[in-house]
C-alpha cells in the first residue's frame, strides 16, 4: 500500500500532463476552426500581437472569449461532478441529474425575464441569479431526501433530484413562454449550451467563481476521501463531517451553477469526467479533481467545436452534442455497476 | 366515492364548457349539446371550440393518470410517471422530428409516429434495465428513464434549433387543448377509451405485482407477461396523448397517489378512480389556463405543474420510507 502511493502520484502527474497536452491541442483546433479559418501560425502571430487587424478581431473579440468560457465551464462542470460524487458517496451523482442545473437554469431565466439583456456589465449578475437557483434546488433536494434515521440515501437523492428537476423545468418553461420569440430562442440556445456571442464580460463574470471554488474544493481532497469511508469513520478520524459537507456542497453548487449560467445546462460532463478520471488516476481526490477538470474541459471544448463546425448553418449547442454522446455512456455505466 | 367523483367530473365538464373568453349560460350549454342549432353563434362556439377541447382534456387526463398508475404498480416505484420515465420524451422526439422533416403531416401520422417514439424509448429503457447484472430493479429503471428523457429532450431541442422551430415546439410541448378539433377526437378518443377499458382486466395482476415480484410469482402471476401487457397499455396511452396535447407531466404521478388515499391499494379500484380524477384534473387545469389571463392562454402543462410540484414535494417528504 505504501509503495503504491508514490507511483500513483507519478501516474497522476503523467496523466495530468497528457491531458493538459490534449486540452491544448483541442483548444488550438477550436481556435483554428470556424466560419473564418485561421491557420495555427496566424493564431500564434495574433496572440503575440503581430496579427492582421482582421485576425485580431476574429480571435480576440469572438473566438477567445468563447473558448475561455468553454474551458472554464468544462472544468467547472467536471470538478463539481467529482466533488458531488465524493460528497454524496454516489458514483452516479451528477449536478444535472440531481436537479442543480434545473435550478441554475431557472435562475438564469428569471434574470432574462427581468432584464432582457445578457450583455454589458449587468452580465456580471448572471452567475448570482443562477447560483441562487442552484442553492434553492439543492436545499429542496437535501431537505426532501434527508431522513432522520438513515441520513441522505443515494437512491432517494436521485429520485428526489429527478422530480425536483421536473418541477423547476416547468417553472422555467412558464417564464420562457412569456418571452418574445427572439429572446426566447436566444435563451433556449443559451440554456442548451450554445456559447455563441460570449464576450469578455462573461469571462469576467465566470472567472472569479472558478478561481475561488476550484482551489477550495481541491484543498479539501482529504475530506472528500474521508467522506468515502462513511460518516461514522470520517468523524472517527477527526473530520468535522457536517460543517465540511455544507461548505463543500455550497462550493460544488456554486461551481456547477455558474458554469451553467455561462455555458448552459450541460449534463453528463459532471458524470462522465469523474468516471474517466477515476479510471486513469484512481479514487484519491487529490489526483481525481484535476484530472476530472481537464477531462471536462476537453469534452466541452470538443463538443462546442463539433457543434459549430459540423452542423452548419445552424450550429448545434454543445450541450446537445454532449448529451448525444454522454447519455449512452451514462447508460453503459448504469448497466455495468451493481 | 365513485359516484361523487363522477358527479364532480360532470360538474367540471359543464362549468368548463360554459366559462371562457365568452361566458355562456348553463341553459345555452345544455341546448347546444342536446339541441344543437348551427345557426346560433353560442352554439357554434360550444360545438366547435369548447366541446372538443373539454372532451380531449377529460380523455387525455384519464389516459395520463392510468398510465402513471400502471407504471407505479409494475415498477413499485411511487415516483414513476410516463414523464419521469422518458416515455413522453420519446414521443416528443418523434413529433419534433416530424415537425422538422415532414411539416404538414396528417394528424393520424403524427399520432402514429408519436406512438412509435414512445414504444422505442420504452423498449430501450427496459432492455437496458434488464441487461444489467441483477436484472431490472425499480431504481435502475427510474434512472435509465431519466437519462433517456434527458437525452431525448436534448435531441428534440437540437432538432428544434437546427430547423428553427424552437418556440413552436416549446408551445406544443408545454401542452394545450386549444388546437383540438373533432377530427382529432375521432382518432384519439376510440384508441384511448379502448385501451383504458382493456386495462381493467389487468388490474388484479398489477395489484399483485405491486406487492413485490416474489409474492406475485408465488401467487402464480406471469410477471413478464403482466409487465408486457401493462407496458403496452402505458405506451399507447402516453404516446397518443402526447401526440395530441404535448407532454403533460405530474398527472400520472399525482393522481394515482390521491386515488390510493381514497380507495385503498387495489388496482381494480385505483385504475377507474385514477381515470376519473385525471379527467377532472385536466378539465379544471384547461379551464384554469383559459380564465387566468384571457384572452391569452397559459400552457396546461405548466398549470398542472404548479399544482403537481408542491404536491409531489409533500408526497416525497411524507412517504419517505416508501422510497
XYZ file of C-alpha atoms in Angstrom:
661
model
C 0.000 0.000 0.000
C 2.732 2.418 0.973
C 4.754 1.709 -2.175
C 1.592 2.240 -4.166
C 1.134 5.862 -3.180
C 4.173 7.485 -4.850
C 3.674 5.516 -8.044
C 0.082 6.632 -8.131
C 1.276 10.188 -7.664
C 3.661 9.869 -10.582
C 0.998 8.264 -12.673
C -1.399 11.040 -11.899
C 1.173 13.655 -12.892
C 1.816 11.821 -16.160
C -1.923 11.613 -16.805
C -2.406 15.282 -15.989
C 0.392 16.346 -18.306
C -1.032 14.200 -21.101
C -4.499 15.613 -20.506
C -3.106 19.109 -20.488
C -1.455 18.448 -23.863
C -4.736 17.089 -25.244
C -6.560 20.129 -23.866
C -4.098 22.467 -25.574
C -4.422 20.549 -28.831
C -8.207 20.735 -28.677
C -8.152 24.430 -27.834
C -5.750 25.043 -30.716
C -8.000 23.173 -33.152
C -11.001 25.047 -31.831
C -9.221 28.383 -32.285
C -8.493 27.485 -35.886
C -11.916 26.325 -36.953
C -14.955 28.384 -37.606
C -16.607 30.296 -40.399
C -13.385 32.230 -40.818
C -10.445 29.868 -40.663
C -7.245 30.958 -39.021
C -4.089 28.947 -39.554
C -2.195 27.869 -36.430
C 0.609 30.241 -37.385
C -1.785 33.142 -37.785
C -3.255 32.319 -34.353
C 0.197 32.309 -32.823
C 1.160 35.563 -34.522
C -2.056 37.210 -33.431
C -1.660 36.044 -29.850
C 1.824 37.541 -29.803
C 0.452 40.791 -31.125
C 1.642 40.621 -34.737
C -1.555 39.529 -36.482
C -3.529 41.346 -39.138
C -6.355 43.555 -37.783
C -8.987 41.160 -39.131
C -7.375 38.206 -37.436
C -7.175 40.198 -34.231
C -10.872 40.972 -34.289
C -11.835 37.371 -35.026
C -9.555 35.976 -32.369
C -9.822 38.467 -29.523
C -13.399 39.645 -29.924
C -15.074 36.408 -30.882
C -13.178 33.225 -30.569
C -11.043 33.665 -27.482
C -13.767 34.703 -25.010
C -15.940 31.889 -26.279
C -13.224 29.309 -25.848
C -12.273 30.614 -22.410
C -15.912 30.200 -21.366
C -15.969 26.592 -22.541
C -12.595 25.937 -20.884
C -13.671 27.352 -17.531
C -17.181 25.913 -17.600
C -15.992 22.493 -18.765
C -13.506 22.315 -15.928
C -16.112 23.635 -13.521
C -18.667 21.011 -14.528
C -16.131 18.183 -14.344
C -14.857 19.213 -10.921
C -18.273 19.883 -9.438
C -19.308 16.412 -10.601
C -16.271 14.831 -8.948
C -16.902 16.711 -5.713
C -20.593 15.875 -5.729
C -19.880 12.184 -6.208
C -17.481 12.384 -3.270
C -19.908 14.244 -1.028
C -22.877 12.015 -1.757
C -20.822 8.809 -1.963
C -22.814 8.109 -5.095
C -20.936 7.272 -8.302
C -23.983 8.160 -10.407
C -24.408 11.606 -8.908
C -24.321 14.397 -11.443
C -25.292 18.017 -10.890
C -27.560 17.796 -13.933
C -29.404 14.649 -12.954
C -29.746 15.784 -9.352
C -31.613 18.869 -10.488
C -28.993 21.508 -9.697
C -28.798 22.529 -13.346
C -32.548 22.928 -13.477
C -32.341 25.320 -10.538
C -29.495 27.241 -12.130
C -31.392 27.404 -15.420
C -34.437 28.787 -13.641
C -32.240 31.433 -12.029
C -30.947 32.344 -15.471
C -34.467 32.514 -16.892
C -35.573 34.774 -14.032
C -32.670 37.033 -14.900
C -33.611 37.069 -18.595
C -37.242 37.805 -17.771
C -36.252 40.699 -15.544
C -33.609 42.314 -17.704
C -33.953 41.216 -21.355
C -30.227 41.764 -21.739
C -27.308 39.500 -21.125
C -24.556 41.807 -22.293
C -22.696 44.653 -20.702
C -21.738 44.894 -17.072
C -25.156 43.609 -15.982
C -23.930 40.198 -17.168
C -21.785 40.063 -14.038
C -25.023 39.467 -12.111
C -25.980 36.371 -14.118
C -23.897 33.959 -12.012
C -25.541 35.288 -8.851
C -29.004 34.504 -10.157
C -28.131 31.017 -11.274
C -26.222 30.412 -8.042
C -29.337 31.363 -6.100
C -31.375 28.980 -8.262
C -28.860 26.202 -7.729
C -28.804 26.715 -3.965
C -32.589 26.716 -3.754
C -32.879 23.475 -5.686
C -30.053 21.927 -3.625
C -31.821 22.945 -0.413
C -35.120 21.492 -1.544
C -33.468 18.261 -2.645
C -31.466 17.838 0.568
C -34.474 18.650 2.712
C -36.627 16.098 0.933
C -34.002 13.390 0.664
C -32.946 13.723 4.304
C -34.121 11.065 6.670
C -33.602 11.348 10.405
C -32.693 7.673 10.672
C -30.653 6.940 7.572
C -29.277 10.325 6.599
C -29.317 11.018 2.884
C -29.565 7.816 0.911
C -28.153 7.890 -2.629
C -31.262 6.359 -4.203
C -33.581 8.857 -2.620
C -31.272 11.664 -3.607
C -31.510 10.699 -7.266
C -35.273 10.112 -7.235
C -35.985 13.380 -5.482
C -33.496 15.172 -7.724
C -35.220 13.936 -10.869
C -38.570 15.119 -9.596
C -37.362 18.494 -8.395
C -35.710 18.984 -11.778
C -39.082 18.337 -13.436
C -40.677 20.989 -11.258
C -38.011 23.555 -11.988
C -38.270 22.787 -15.716
C -41.962 23.595 -15.593
C -41.246 26.935 -13.956
C -38.520 27.680 -16.498
C -40.924 26.807 -19.284
C -43.584 29.074 -17.768
C -41.170 32.004 -17.820
C -39.752 31.180 -21.242
C -43.142 31.028 -22.986
C -43.793 34.592 -21.888
C -40.708 35.891 -23.687
C -40.898 37.309 -27.188
C -39.710 34.977 -29.902
C -36.191 36.373 -30.335
C -35.402 36.469 -26.644
C -36.886 33.020 -26.296
C -34.747 31.434 -28.967
C -31.684 33.218 -27.619
C -32.375 31.968 -24.091
C -33.189 28.471 -25.348
C -29.897 28.263 -27.181
C -28.015 29.618 -24.196
C -29.629 27.023 -21.927
C -28.925 24.226 -24.396
C -25.243 25.042 -24.220
C -24.592 27.330 -27.148
C -21.694 29.642 -26.281
C -22.203 31.842 -29.328
C -21.935 35.547 -28.573
C -19.991 35.313 -25.343
C -17.978 38.390 -24.579
C -15.120 39.211 -22.259
C -17.603 40.415 -19.688
C -18.923 36.856 -19.453
C -15.418 35.577 -18.882
C -15.084 38.172 -16.134
C -18.348 37.001 -14.624
C -17.297 33.354 -14.565
C -13.600 33.548 -13.694
C -13.726 34.710 -10.039
C -16.161 31.955 -9.069
C -13.998 29.277 -10.650
C -10.857 30.819 -9.159
C -12.339 30.604 -5.651
C -14.272 27.333 -5.777
C -11.809 25.085 -7.586
C -8.829 25.655 -5.239
C -11.126 25.348 -2.218
C -12.529 22.023 -3.385
C -9.074 20.761 -4.248
C -7.724 21.803 -0.840
C -10.436 19.658 0.741
C -9.412 16.499 -1.157
C -8.611 14.652 2.077
C -12.040 15.472 3.452
C -13.665 14.133 0.300
C -11.592 10.957 0.638
C -12.751 10.679 4.249
C -16.418 11.005 3.249
C -15.945 7.843 1.236
C -15.366 5.896 4.435
C -18.831 6.737 5.699
C -19.850 9.387 8.213
C -19.002 7.413 11.317
C -15.484 6.520 10.217
C -14.873 10.021 8.889
C -15.859 11.536 12.225
C -13.657 8.937 13.913
C -10.541 10.101 12.095
C -11.257 13.667 13.050
C -13.202 15.124 10.118
C -15.912 17.588 11.148
C -18.336 15.912 8.751
C -21.318 18.204 8.972
C -19.714 21.613 8.595
C -17.270 20.395 5.953
C -20.060 18.841 3.946
C -22.072 22.026 3.927
C -19.137 24.139 2.739
C -18.117 21.657 0.092
C -21.678 21.307 -1.089
C -22.093 25.060 -1.311
C -18.910 25.316 -3.364
C -20.000 22.477 -5.633
C -23.387 24.041 -6.210
C -21.749 27.394 -6.895
C -19.330 25.901 -9.380
C -21.939 23.950 -11.312
C -24.458 26.805 -11.214
C -22.090 29.446 -12.552
C -20.862 27.042 -15.219
C -24.494 26.526 -16.255
C -25.125 30.272 -16.190
C -22.355 30.907 -18.706
C -22.290 27.737 -20.817
C -25.813 26.355 -20.438
C -27.283 23.307 -18.709
C -24.816 20.786 -19.991
C -25.465 17.409 -18.438
C -23.340 14.324 -18.290
C -19.948 16.070 -18.087
C -20.268 16.101 -14.308
C -20.894 12.388 -14.505
C -18.579 11.179 -17.219
C -15.488 13.266 -16.451
C -15.016 11.990 -12.867
C -15.617 8.421 -14.039
C -12.988 8.604 -16.739
C -10.668 10.370 -14.296
C -11.136 7.643 -11.695
C -10.104 5.043 -14.247
C -6.994 6.990 -15.114
C -5.730 8.173 -11.726
C -7.609 6.181 -9.110
C -10.026 7.300 -6.411
C -7.872 9.783 -4.431
C -9.477 13.197 -4.804
C -6.107 14.978 -4.844
C -5.458 13.356 -8.220
C -9.047 12.899 -9.249
C -10.135 16.534 -9.140
C -7.516 17.994 -11.525
C -7.976 15.084 -13.924
C -11.771 15.460 -13.875
C -11.415 19.174 -14.535
C -9.143 18.633 -17.506
C -11.360 15.921 -18.964
C -14.430 18.139 -18.560
C -12.572 20.913 -20.335
C -11.584 18.654 -23.233
C -15.143 17.309 -23.588
C -16.806 20.719 -23.629
C -14.322 22.395 -25.986
C -14.549 19.410 -28.355
C -18.350 19.371 -28.214
C -18.532 23.085 -28.939
C -16.134 22.738 -31.871
C -18.137 19.832 -33.293
C -21.446 21.618 -32.762
C -20.449 24.764 -34.581
C -18.405 23.248 -37.427
C -20.242 20.105 -38.483
C -23.783 21.404 -38.190
C -23.843 24.371 -40.486
C -25.579 26.770 -40.935
C -27.495 26.330 -37.666
C -24.862 25.443 -35.104
C -25.901 22.813 -32.595
C -25.267 23.875 -28.977
C -22.510 21.992 -27.188
C -24.928 20.688 -24.560
C -26.808 18.706 -27.173
C -23.628 17.205 -28.590
C -22.565 16.242 -25.064
C -25.964 14.714 -24.299
C -25.926 12.681 -27.505
C -22.586 11.165 -26.531
C -22.808 11.357 -22.738
C -26.194 9.731 -22.206
C -25.156 6.428 -23.814
C -22.041 6.479 -21.643
C -24.149 7.004 -18.538
C -26.397 4.126 -19.523
C -23.361 1.945 -20.061
C -22.208 2.809 -16.527
C -25.661 2.114 -15.167
C -25.707 -1.320 -16.751
C -22.206 -2.120 -15.584
C -22.494 -1.081 -11.928
C -24.341 -3.234 -9.461
C -66.837 7.619 -3.646
C -67.080 6.792 -7.313
C -70.471 8.414 -7.618
C -69.212 11.653 -6.146
C -66.164 11.557 -8.446
C -68.454 11.104 -11.455
C -70.649 13.937 -10.224
C -67.635 16.222 -9.819
C -66.439 15.300 -13.287
C -69.804 16.121 -14.841
C -69.999 19.429 -13.000
C -66.469 20.386 -14.053
C -67.289 19.455 -17.642
C -70.319 21.729 -17.646
C -68.533 24.576 -15.887
C -65.580 24.263 -18.235
C -67.816 24.408 -21.287
C -69.696 27.443 -20.035
C -66.750 29.530 -18.816
C -64.091 31.009 -21.041
C -63.276 34.062 -23.085
C -67.008 34.313 -23.707
C -69.177 33.280 -20.796
C -72.317 31.414 -21.674
C -75.269 30.466 -19.532
C -75.740 26.874 -18.484
C -79.014 26.850 -20.378
C -77.234 27.676 -23.637
C -74.690 24.984 -22.909
C -77.425 22.456 -22.319
C -79.203 23.436 -25.524
C -76.008 23.470 -27.543
C -75.179 19.954 -26.502
C -78.598 18.364 -26.716
C -80.423 20.536 -29.245
C -77.595 21.759 -31.425
C -78.513 24.556 -33.747
C -75.680 25.508 -36.152
C -77.305 28.857 -36.881
C -76.615 30.228 -33.367
C -73.125 31.598 -32.650
C -73.019 30.499 -28.981
C -73.959 27.005 -30.089
C -71.181 27.098 -32.625
C -68.608 28.238 -30.069
C -69.592 25.404 -27.821
C -69.786 22.810 -30.509
C -66.677 23.687 -32.491
C -64.328 25.073 -29.813
C -65.281 24.244 -26.259
C -66.720 20.765 -26.560
C -63.772 19.174 -28.409
C -61.181 20.582 -26.049
C -63.101 19.640 -22.940
C -63.620 16.103 -24.187
C -59.953 15.891 -25.110
C -58.922 17.165 -21.673
C -61.082 14.568 -19.958
C -59.926 11.626 -22.066
C -56.264 12.584 -22.072
C -56.334 13.265 -18.333
C -57.729 9.808 -17.736
C -55.090 8.319 -20.046
C -52.104 10.009 -18.379
C -53.404 9.157 -14.905
C -53.986 5.486 -15.685
C -50.622 5.219 -17.452
C -48.983 6.603 -14.312
C -50.912 4.227 -12.054
C -49.852 1.221 -14.147
C -46.233 2.376 -14.167
C -46.220 2.782 -10.398
C -47.784 -0.627 -9.967
C -45.398 -2.622 -12.116
C -42.214 -0.769 -11.179
C -43.131 -0.483 -7.487
C -41.780 2.994 -7.674
C -44.127 5.561 -6.139
C -42.495 8.321 -8.150
C -42.918 6.644 -11.542
C -44.668 8.644 -14.229
C -44.560 8.477 -18.013
C -42.883 11.893 -17.995
C -40.228 10.962 -15.462
C -39.505 7.652 -17.182
C -38.761 9.102 -20.593
C -41.805 7.753 -22.438
C -43.218 11.214 -23.086
C -39.766 12.334 -24.219
C -39.636 9.537 -26.810
C -42.992 10.597 -28.193
C -41.933 14.238 -28.156
C -38.727 13.490 -30.009
C -40.590 11.794 -32.847
C -43.034 14.688 -33.025
C -40.104 17.131 -33.175
C -38.550 15.084 -35.957
C -41.751 15.006 -37.950
C -42.269 18.766 -37.451
C -38.825 19.224 -38.950
C -38.825 16.595 -41.699
C -42.406 16.429 -42.844
C -44.222 19.643 -41.945
C -47.918 19.394 -42.632
C -48.094 15.719 -41.855
C -51.636 14.488 -41.284
C -52.713 14.091 -37.699
C -53.070 10.318 -37.942
C -49.445 10.020 -38.995
C -48.316 12.335 -36.245
C -50.152 10.184 -33.728
C -48.604 7.042 -35.145
C -45.090 8.468 -35.062
C -45.515 9.780 -31.555
C -46.708 6.347 -30.505
C -43.691 4.773 -32.230
C -41.393 7.152 -30.331
C -42.975 6.130 -27.047
C -42.558 2.450 -27.957
C -38.919 2.883 -28.912
C -37.921 4.712 -25.766
C -39.812 2.245 -23.572
C -38.295 -0.801 -25.237
C -34.890 0.794 -24.976
C -35.285 1.602 -21.279
C -36.457 -1.890 -20.446
C -33.781 -3.626 -22.491
C -31.153 -1.550 -20.764
C -32.611 -2.191 -17.349
C -32.775 -5.918 -17.981
C -29.287 -6.169 -19.488
C -27.667 -5.223 -16.201
C -26.450 -7.829 -13.731
C -29.121 -8.193 -11.070
C -31.872 -7.539 -13.582
C -34.491 -4.870 -13.710
C -34.695 -3.014 -10.419
C -37.045 -0.133 -9.867
C -34.096 2.138 -9.122
C -32.311 1.218 -12.336
C -35.475 1.679 -14.351
C -36.055 5.138 -12.957
C -32.510 6.310 -13.512
C -32.323 4.837 -17.021
C -35.659 6.527 -17.774
C -34.491 9.888 -16.501
C -31.327 9.676 -18.551
C -33.181 8.688 -21.722
C -35.595 11.531 -21.042
C -32.689 13.953 -20.690
C -31.049 12.721 -23.870
C -34.209 12.710 -25.974
C -35.417 16.110 -24.851
C -31.970 17.448 -25.521
C -32.075 15.924 -29.009
C -35.549 17.401 -29.519
C -34.130 20.800 -28.608
C -31.321 20.164 -31.084
C -33.780 19.369 -33.857
C -35.834 22.420 -32.942
C -32.806 24.703 -33.002
C -31.382 23.245 -36.189
C -34.651 23.616 -38.048
C -35.647 26.922 -36.441
C -38.832 25.777 -34.803
C -37.919 26.454 -31.192
C -40.932 28.210 -29.834
C -43.455 26.298 -31.961
C -42.222 23.120 -30.403
C -41.975 24.664 -26.937
C -45.631 25.709 -27.064
C -46.696 22.328 -28.262
C -44.509 20.589 -25.687
C -45.922 22.602 -22.812
C -49.293 21.181 -23.688
C -52.554 22.679 -24.698
C -56.024 21.766 -25.858
C -56.545 24.878 -27.942
C -55.948 23.256 -31.319
C -58.094 20.187 -30.764
C -60.804 19.617 -33.351
C -63.416 16.964 -33.888
C -61.272 15.204 -36.478
C -58.541 14.707 -33.835
C -61.067 13.412 -31.360
C -62.327 10.847 -33.835
C -58.825 9.364 -33.784
C -57.746 9.672 -30.161
C -60.950 9.010 -28.269
C -61.642 5.484 -29.588
C -57.999 4.439 -29.154
C -57.689 5.804 -25.634
C -61.075 4.612 -24.408
C -60.498 1.095 -25.742
C -57.098 0.941 -24.088
C -58.493 2.274 -20.825
C -61.198 -0.394 -20.839
C -58.642 -3.098 -21.646
C -56.527 -2.120 -18.625
C -59.334 -3.020 -16.232
C -58.822 -6.810 -16.519
C -55.112 -6.232 -15.842
C -55.850 -4.608 -12.516
C -55.676 -7.752 -10.378
C -52.311 -8.768 -11.767
C -50.919 -5.286 -11.278
C -52.154 -5.263 -7.676
C -50.206 -8.439 -7.017
C -47.135 -7.125 -8.854
C -47.203 -4.077 -6.634
C -46.732 -6.355 -3.625
C -43.371 -7.460 -4.955
C -42.150 -9.865 -7.585
C -41.637 -12.783 -5.194
C -45.173 -12.504 -3.894
C -46.592 -12.177 -7.385
C -44.614 -15.139 -8.628
C -45.640 -17.179 -5.602
C -49.264 -16.488 -6.439
C -48.752 -17.750 -9.970
C -48.602 -14.458 -11.836
C -46.645 -14.439 -15.060
C -44.510 -11.403 -14.347
C -43.098 -10.944 -17.800
C -46.483 -11.162 -19.466
C -48.094 -8.803 -16.983
C -45.297 -6.316 -17.398
C -45.544 -6.559 -21.177
C -49.294 -6.040 -21.239
C -49.221 -3.186 -18.784
C -46.383 -1.508 -20.623
C -48.175 -1.835 -23.941
C -51.153 -0.088 -22.423
C -48.920 2.613 -20.924
C -47.184 3.236 -24.229
C -50.442 3.542 -26.163
C -51.966 5.845 -23.563
C -48.914 8.082 -23.274
C -47.892 8.088 -26.941
C -51.329 9.010 -28.237
C -51.937 11.598 -25.530
C -48.591 13.286 -26.079
C -49.220 13.493 -29.799
C -52.494 15.274 -29.126
C -51.649 17.711 -26.369
C -47.909 17.678 -25.699
C -46.045 16.317 -22.761
C -48.098 16.933 -19.635
C -46.275 15.642 -16.598
C -47.378 15.125 -12.994
C -50.907 13.925 -13.819
C -49.623 10.364 -13.889
C -47.635 10.953 -10.737
C -50.110 12.760 -8.536
C -53.464 11.237 -9.430
C -52.649 7.591 -8.591
C -51.485 8.700 -5.147
C -54.692 10.555 -4.445
C -56.676 7.581 -5.711
C -54.735 5.273 -3.416
C -55.604 7.503 -0.479
C -59.271 7.445 -1.434
C -59.903 3.826 -2.436
C -57.049 1.759 -0.993
C -54.372 -0.399 -2.574
C -56.352 -2.472 -5.077
C -55.718 -1.519 -8.652
C -59.192 -2.742 -9.540
C -60.350 0.404 -7.752
C -57.283 2.582 -8.297
C -57.452 2.433 -12.098
C -61.066 3.590 -12.516
C -60.643 6.154 -9.759
C -57.451 7.434 -11.394
C -59.160 7.823 -14.727
C -61.968 9.872 -13.157
C -59.633 12.064 -11.122
C -57.214 12.505 -14.025
C -60.105 13.659 -16.204
C -61.253 16.113 -13.525
C -57.740 17.475 -13.033
C -57.110 18.189 -16.698
C -60.569 19.599 -17.355
C -60.055 22.018 -14.480
C -56.448 22.758 -15.485
C -57.606 23.533 -19.021
C -60.347 25.749 -17.631
C -57.793 27.465 -15.396
C -55.413 28.010 -18.271
C -58.188 29.767 -20.220
C -59.553 32.032 -17.488
C -56.367 33.069 -15.652
C -55.446 35.733 -18.159
C -57.941 35.901 -21.044
C -57.770 36.023 -23.968
C -54.264 34.586 -23.635
C -53.879 31.024 -22.526
C -51.384 29.562 -20.131
C -49.963 26.215 -21.221
C -51.810 23.376 -19.494
C -48.600 21.500 -18.708
C -47.433 24.450 -16.651
C -50.796 24.800 -14.954
C -50.610 21.155 -13.922
C -47.015 21.508 -12.772
C -47.964 24.385 -10.492
C -50.344 22.036 -8.722
C -48.243 18.914 -9.180
C -44.868 20.073 -7.937
C -45.884 21.148 -4.430
C -47.971 18.030 -4.108
C -45.086 15.922 -5.231
C -42.747 17.530 -2.719
C -45.279 16.894 0.013
C -45.521 13.285 -1.107
C -41.770 12.741 -1.224
C -41.496 14.175 2.280
C -44.336 12.221 3.731
C -43.788 8.819 2.220
C -40.060 8.833 2.685
C -39.982 5.314 3.966
C -41.653 4.038 0.836
C -38.958 5.469 -1.423
